Short mmCIF file of C-alpha atoms in Angstrom, two decimals:
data_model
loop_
_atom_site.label_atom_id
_atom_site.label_comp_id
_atom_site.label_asym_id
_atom_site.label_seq_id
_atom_site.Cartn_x
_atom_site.Cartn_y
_atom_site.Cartn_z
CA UNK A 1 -213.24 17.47 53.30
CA UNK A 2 -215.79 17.33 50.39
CA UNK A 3 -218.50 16.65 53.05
CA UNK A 4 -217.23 20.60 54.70
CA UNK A 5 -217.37 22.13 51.72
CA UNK A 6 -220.28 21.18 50.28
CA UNK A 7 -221.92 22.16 53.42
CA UNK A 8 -220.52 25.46 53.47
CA UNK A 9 -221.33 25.99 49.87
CA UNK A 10 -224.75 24.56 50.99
CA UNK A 11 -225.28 27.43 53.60
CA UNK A 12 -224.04 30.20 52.03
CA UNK A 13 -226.33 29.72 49.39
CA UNK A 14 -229.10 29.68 52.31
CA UNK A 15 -227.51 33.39 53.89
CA UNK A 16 -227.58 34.60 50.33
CA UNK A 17 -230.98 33.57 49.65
CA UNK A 18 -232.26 34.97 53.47
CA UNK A 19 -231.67 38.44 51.79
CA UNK A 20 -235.11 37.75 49.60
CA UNK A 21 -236.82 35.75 51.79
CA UNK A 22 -236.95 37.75 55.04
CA UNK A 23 -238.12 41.07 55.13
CA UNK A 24 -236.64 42.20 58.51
CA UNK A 25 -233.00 41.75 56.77
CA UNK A 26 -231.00 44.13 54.60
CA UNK A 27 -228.69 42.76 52.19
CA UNK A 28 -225.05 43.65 52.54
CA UNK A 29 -225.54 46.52 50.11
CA UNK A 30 -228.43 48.09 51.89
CA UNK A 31 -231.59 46.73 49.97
CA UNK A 32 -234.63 44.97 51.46
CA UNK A 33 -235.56 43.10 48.46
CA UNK A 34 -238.62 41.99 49.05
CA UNK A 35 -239.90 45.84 49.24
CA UNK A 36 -238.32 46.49 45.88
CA UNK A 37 -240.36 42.81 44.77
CA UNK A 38 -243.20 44.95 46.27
CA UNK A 39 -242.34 48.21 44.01
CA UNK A 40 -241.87 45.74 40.80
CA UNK A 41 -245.93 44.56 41.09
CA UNK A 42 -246.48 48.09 41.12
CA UNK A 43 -244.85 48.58 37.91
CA UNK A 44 -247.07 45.63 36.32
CA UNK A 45 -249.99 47.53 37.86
CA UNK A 46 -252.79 49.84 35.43
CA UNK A 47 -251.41 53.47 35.01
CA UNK A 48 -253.31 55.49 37.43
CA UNK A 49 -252.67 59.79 36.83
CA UNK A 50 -253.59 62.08 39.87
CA UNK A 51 -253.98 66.03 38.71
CA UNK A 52 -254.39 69.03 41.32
CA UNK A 53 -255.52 72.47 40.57
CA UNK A 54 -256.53 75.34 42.16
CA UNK A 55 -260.05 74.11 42.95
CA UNK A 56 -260.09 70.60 41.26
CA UNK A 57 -258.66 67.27 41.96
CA UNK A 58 -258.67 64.68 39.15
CA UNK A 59 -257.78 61.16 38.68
CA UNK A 60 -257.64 58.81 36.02
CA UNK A 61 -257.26 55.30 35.82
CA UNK A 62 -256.22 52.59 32.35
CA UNK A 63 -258.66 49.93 32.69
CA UNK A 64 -258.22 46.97 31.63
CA UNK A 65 -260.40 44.77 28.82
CA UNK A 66 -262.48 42.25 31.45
CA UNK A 67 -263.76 38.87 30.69
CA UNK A 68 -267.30 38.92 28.60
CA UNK A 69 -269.46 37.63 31.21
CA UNK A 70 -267.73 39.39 34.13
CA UNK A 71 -269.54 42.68 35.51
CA UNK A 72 -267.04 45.45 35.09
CA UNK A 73 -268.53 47.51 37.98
CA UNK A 74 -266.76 45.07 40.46
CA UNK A 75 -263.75 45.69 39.06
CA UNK A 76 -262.93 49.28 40.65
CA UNK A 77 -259.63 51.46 40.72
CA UNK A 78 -260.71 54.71 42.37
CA UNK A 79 -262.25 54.22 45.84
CA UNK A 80 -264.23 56.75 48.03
CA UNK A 81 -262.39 57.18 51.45
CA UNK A 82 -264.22 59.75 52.57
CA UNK A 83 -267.16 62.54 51.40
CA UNK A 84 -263.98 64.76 50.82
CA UNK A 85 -261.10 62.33 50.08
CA UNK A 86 -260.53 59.67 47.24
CA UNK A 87 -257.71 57.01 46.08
CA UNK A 88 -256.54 55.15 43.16
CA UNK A 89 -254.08 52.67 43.22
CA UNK A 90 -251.63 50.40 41.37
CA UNK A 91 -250.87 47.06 41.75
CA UNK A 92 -252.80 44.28 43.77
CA UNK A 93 -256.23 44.63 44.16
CA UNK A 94 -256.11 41.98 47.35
CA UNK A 95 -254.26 44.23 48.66
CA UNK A 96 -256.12 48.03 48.12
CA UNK A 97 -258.97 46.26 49.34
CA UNK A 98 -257.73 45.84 53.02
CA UNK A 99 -256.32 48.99 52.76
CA UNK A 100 -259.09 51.17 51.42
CA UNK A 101 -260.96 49.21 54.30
CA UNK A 102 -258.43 50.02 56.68
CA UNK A 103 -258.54 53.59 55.66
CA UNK A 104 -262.40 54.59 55.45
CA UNK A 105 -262.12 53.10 59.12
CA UNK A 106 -259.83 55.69 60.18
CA UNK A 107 -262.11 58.50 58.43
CA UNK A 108 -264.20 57.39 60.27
CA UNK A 109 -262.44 57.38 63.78
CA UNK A 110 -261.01 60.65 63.61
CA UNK A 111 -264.57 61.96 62.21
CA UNK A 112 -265.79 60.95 65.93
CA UNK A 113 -262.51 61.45 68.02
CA UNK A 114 -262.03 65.21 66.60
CA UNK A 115 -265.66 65.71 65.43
CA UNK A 116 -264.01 67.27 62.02
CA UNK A 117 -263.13 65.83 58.27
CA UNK A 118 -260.04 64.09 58.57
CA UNK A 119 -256.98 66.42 56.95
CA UNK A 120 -254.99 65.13 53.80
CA UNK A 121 -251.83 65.20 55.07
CA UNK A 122 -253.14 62.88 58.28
CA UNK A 123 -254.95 60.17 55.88
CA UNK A 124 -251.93 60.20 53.78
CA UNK A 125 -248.99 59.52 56.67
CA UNK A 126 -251.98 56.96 58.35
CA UNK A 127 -252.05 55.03 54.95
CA UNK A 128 -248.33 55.41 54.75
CA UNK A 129 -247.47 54.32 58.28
CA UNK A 130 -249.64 51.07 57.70
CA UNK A 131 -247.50 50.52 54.86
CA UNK A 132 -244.36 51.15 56.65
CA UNK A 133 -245.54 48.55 59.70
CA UNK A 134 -245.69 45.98 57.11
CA UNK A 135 -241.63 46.50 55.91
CA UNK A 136 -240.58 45.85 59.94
CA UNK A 137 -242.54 42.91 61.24
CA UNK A 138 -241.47 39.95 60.83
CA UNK A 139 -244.48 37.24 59.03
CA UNK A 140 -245.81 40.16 57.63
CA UNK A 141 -245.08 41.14 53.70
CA UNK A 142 -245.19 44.55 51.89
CA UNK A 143 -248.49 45.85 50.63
CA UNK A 144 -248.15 45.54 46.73
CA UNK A 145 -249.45 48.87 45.54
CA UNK A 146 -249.03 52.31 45.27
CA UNK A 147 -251.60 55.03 45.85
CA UNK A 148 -252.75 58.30 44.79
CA UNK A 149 -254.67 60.22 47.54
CA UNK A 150 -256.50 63.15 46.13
CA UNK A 151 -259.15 65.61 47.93
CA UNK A 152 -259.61 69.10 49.78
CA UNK A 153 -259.16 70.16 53.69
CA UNK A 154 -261.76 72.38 55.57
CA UNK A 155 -260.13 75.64 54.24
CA UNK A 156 -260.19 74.55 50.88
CA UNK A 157 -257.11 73.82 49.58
CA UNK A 158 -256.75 71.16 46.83
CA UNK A 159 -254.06 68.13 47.96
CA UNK A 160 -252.35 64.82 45.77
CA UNK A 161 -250.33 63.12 47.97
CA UNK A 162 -248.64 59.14 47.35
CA UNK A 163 -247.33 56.71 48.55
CA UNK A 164 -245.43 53.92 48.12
CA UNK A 165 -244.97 50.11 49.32
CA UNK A 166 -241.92 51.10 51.24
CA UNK A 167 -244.28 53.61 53.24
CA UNK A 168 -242.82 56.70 52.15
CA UNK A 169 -245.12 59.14 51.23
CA UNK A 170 -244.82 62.88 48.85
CA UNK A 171 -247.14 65.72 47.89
CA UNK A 172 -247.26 66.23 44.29
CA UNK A 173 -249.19 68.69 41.70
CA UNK A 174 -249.06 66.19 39.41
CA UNK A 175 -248.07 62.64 39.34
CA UNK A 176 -248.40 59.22 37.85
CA UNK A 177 -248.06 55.03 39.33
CA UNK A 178 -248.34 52.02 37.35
CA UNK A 179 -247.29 50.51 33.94
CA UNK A 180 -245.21 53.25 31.83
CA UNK A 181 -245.61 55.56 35.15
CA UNK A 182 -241.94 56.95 34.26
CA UNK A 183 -243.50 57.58 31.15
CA UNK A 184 -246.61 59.83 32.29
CA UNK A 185 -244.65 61.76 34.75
CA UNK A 186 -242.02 62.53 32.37
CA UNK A 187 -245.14 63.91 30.44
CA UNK A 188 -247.03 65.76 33.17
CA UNK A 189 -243.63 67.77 34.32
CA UNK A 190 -243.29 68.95 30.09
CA UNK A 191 -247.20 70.41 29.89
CA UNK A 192 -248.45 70.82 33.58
CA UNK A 193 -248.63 74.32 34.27
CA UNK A 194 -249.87 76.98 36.68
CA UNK A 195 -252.20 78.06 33.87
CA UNK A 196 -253.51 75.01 33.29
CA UNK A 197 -253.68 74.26 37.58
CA UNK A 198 -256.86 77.62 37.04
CA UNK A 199 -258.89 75.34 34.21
CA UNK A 200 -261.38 72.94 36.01
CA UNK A 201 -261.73 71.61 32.19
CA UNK A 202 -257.55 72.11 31.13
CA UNK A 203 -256.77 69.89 34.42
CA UNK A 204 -259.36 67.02 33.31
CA UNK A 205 -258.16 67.36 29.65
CA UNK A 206 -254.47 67.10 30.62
CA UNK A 207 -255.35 63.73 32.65
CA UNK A 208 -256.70 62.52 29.80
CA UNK A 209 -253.68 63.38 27.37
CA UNK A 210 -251.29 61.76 30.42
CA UNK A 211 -253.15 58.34 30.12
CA UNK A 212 -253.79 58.60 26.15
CA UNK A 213 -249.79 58.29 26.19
CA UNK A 214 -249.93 54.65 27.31
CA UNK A 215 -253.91 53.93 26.37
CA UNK A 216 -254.04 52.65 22.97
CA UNK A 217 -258.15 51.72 22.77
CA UNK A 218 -259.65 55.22 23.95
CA UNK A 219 -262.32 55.93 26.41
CA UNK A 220 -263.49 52.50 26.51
CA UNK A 221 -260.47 51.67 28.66
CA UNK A 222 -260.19 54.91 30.92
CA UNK A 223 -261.79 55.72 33.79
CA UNK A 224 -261.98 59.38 35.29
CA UNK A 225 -263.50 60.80 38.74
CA UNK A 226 -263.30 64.53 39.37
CA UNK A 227 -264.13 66.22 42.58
CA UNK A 228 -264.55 70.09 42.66
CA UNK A 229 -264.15 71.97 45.83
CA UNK A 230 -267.24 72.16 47.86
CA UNK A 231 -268.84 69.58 45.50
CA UNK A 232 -268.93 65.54 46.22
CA UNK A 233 -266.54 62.84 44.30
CA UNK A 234 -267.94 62.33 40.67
CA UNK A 235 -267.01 59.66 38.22
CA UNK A 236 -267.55 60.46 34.87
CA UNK A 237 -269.69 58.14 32.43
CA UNK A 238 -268.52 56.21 29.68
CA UNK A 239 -269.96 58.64 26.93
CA UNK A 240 -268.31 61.80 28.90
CA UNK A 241 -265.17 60.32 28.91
CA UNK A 242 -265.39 59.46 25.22
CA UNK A 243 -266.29 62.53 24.28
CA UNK A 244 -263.22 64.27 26.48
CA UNK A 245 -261.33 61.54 24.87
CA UNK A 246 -262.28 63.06 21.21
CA UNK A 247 -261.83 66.44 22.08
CA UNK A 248 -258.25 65.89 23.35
CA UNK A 249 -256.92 63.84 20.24
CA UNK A 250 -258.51 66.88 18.20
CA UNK A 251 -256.53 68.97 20.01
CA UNK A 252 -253.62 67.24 19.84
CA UNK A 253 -253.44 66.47 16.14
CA UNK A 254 -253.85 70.80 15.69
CA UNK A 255 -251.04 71.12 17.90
CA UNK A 256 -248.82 68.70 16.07
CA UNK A 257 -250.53 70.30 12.40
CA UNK A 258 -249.22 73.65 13.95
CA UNK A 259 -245.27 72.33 14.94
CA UNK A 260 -244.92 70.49 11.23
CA UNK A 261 -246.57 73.78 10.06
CA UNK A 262 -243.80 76.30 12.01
CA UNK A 263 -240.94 73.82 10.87
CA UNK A 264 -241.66 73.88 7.49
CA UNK A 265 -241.63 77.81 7.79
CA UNK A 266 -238.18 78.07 9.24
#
């Protein structure tokens, strides 16, 4: 009798445990855990903050201090997919690797098949559906990132689309993955505005101010690539970026000068 029941504690513990392990199973309450492992290395991931105006697309990445002797231009969170399109991610590196690969291929493809730029809206549901074919086979685990697809379509209009480990994917003015990503976005929906979506230079300032909320160290640690429409992907140098950087904490300090200023009044 102690033999039976220490066998069925034995493989019960084994069922319970099949719930993480496997990633074709849900759990009894609906979960596949090991996506939701997936969405957690996102969360340990650098803040990346995608903007989109009316005829801008930023986005702006925390890096991350590097090792002395280590060249910091191998170390890259915004990636080219396209002359028109560009992505940042959060979260493994490994893994945006084969899937910036994966993706520049499929530029590439449709480039030839339909002999125009690929669309944002097909790039984004490609990138998503490779996602989502990696939550359903079985010996297969979920990419561990999240991504921010930014860029224009042949008529002109300005697109941020992401996506997520699970394979969903959203279009977004404004949005925010990564460390403290609650954080950003919580930010972005308080100052983004339609008046600010007409400023090529409020847009890039406002990406700035997003990351500044979780960048302690300045412009040394934030990267920033804008593309304009009808103009190629540009990635701003360390000095431009310093100086936006400046302007922006300037700005900021008035603003809170001006609220201590009004308080004081009333």
């Amino acid at each position: 009798k102690q033999w039976y029941q220490r066998r069925v504690a034995i493989t019960a513990g084994v069922m319970g445990s099949s719930y993480d392990h496997a990633i074709t199973v849900f759990s009894p309450d609906g979960h596949l855990f090991q996506v939701e492992y997936a969405q957690e290395a996102v969360k340990k991931g650098s803040t990346a903050v995608g903007l989109r105006g009316d005829s801008i697309v930023v986005l702006g990445v925390e890096k991350r201090s590097v090792p002395k002797l280590q060249d910091e231009r191998t170390v890259r969170k915004i990636h080219k997919l396209d002359d028109h399109v560009c992505m940042a991610f959060a979260g493994l590196t490994a893994d945006a690797r084969i899937l910036v690969n994966m993706a520049r291929v499929e530029c590439q493809s449709y480039r030839l098949t339909v002999e125009d730029p690929v669309s944002m809206s097909y790039i984004a549901r490609h990138i998503a559906s490779v996602k989502q074919h990696f939550t359903q086979r079985p010996g297969l685990r979920p990419f561990g990132l999240s991504t921010l697809i930014v860029g224009f379509d042949y008529d002109g209009s300005a697109h941020l689309f992401q996506t997520d480990p699970s394979g969903t994917y959203h279009e977004w003015k404004a949005n925010a993955i990564g460390r403290s990503g609650k954080t950003v976005r919580e930010f972005l929906e308080k100052h983004y505005t339609d008046e600010i979506a007409a400023s090529d230079e409020a847009c890039i300032k406002l990406t700035v101010r997003a990351l500044l909320e979780v960048v302690q160290s300045g412009g040394k640690n934030i990267e920033l690539a804008v593309m304009r429409k009808g103009q190629a992907l540009e990635i701003l140098d360390t000095k431009t970026v310093e100086k936006l950087v400046e302007e922006t904490e300037k700005e900021r300090d008035a603003e809170a000068e001006a609220k201590k200023k009004a308080a004081g009044k009333s």
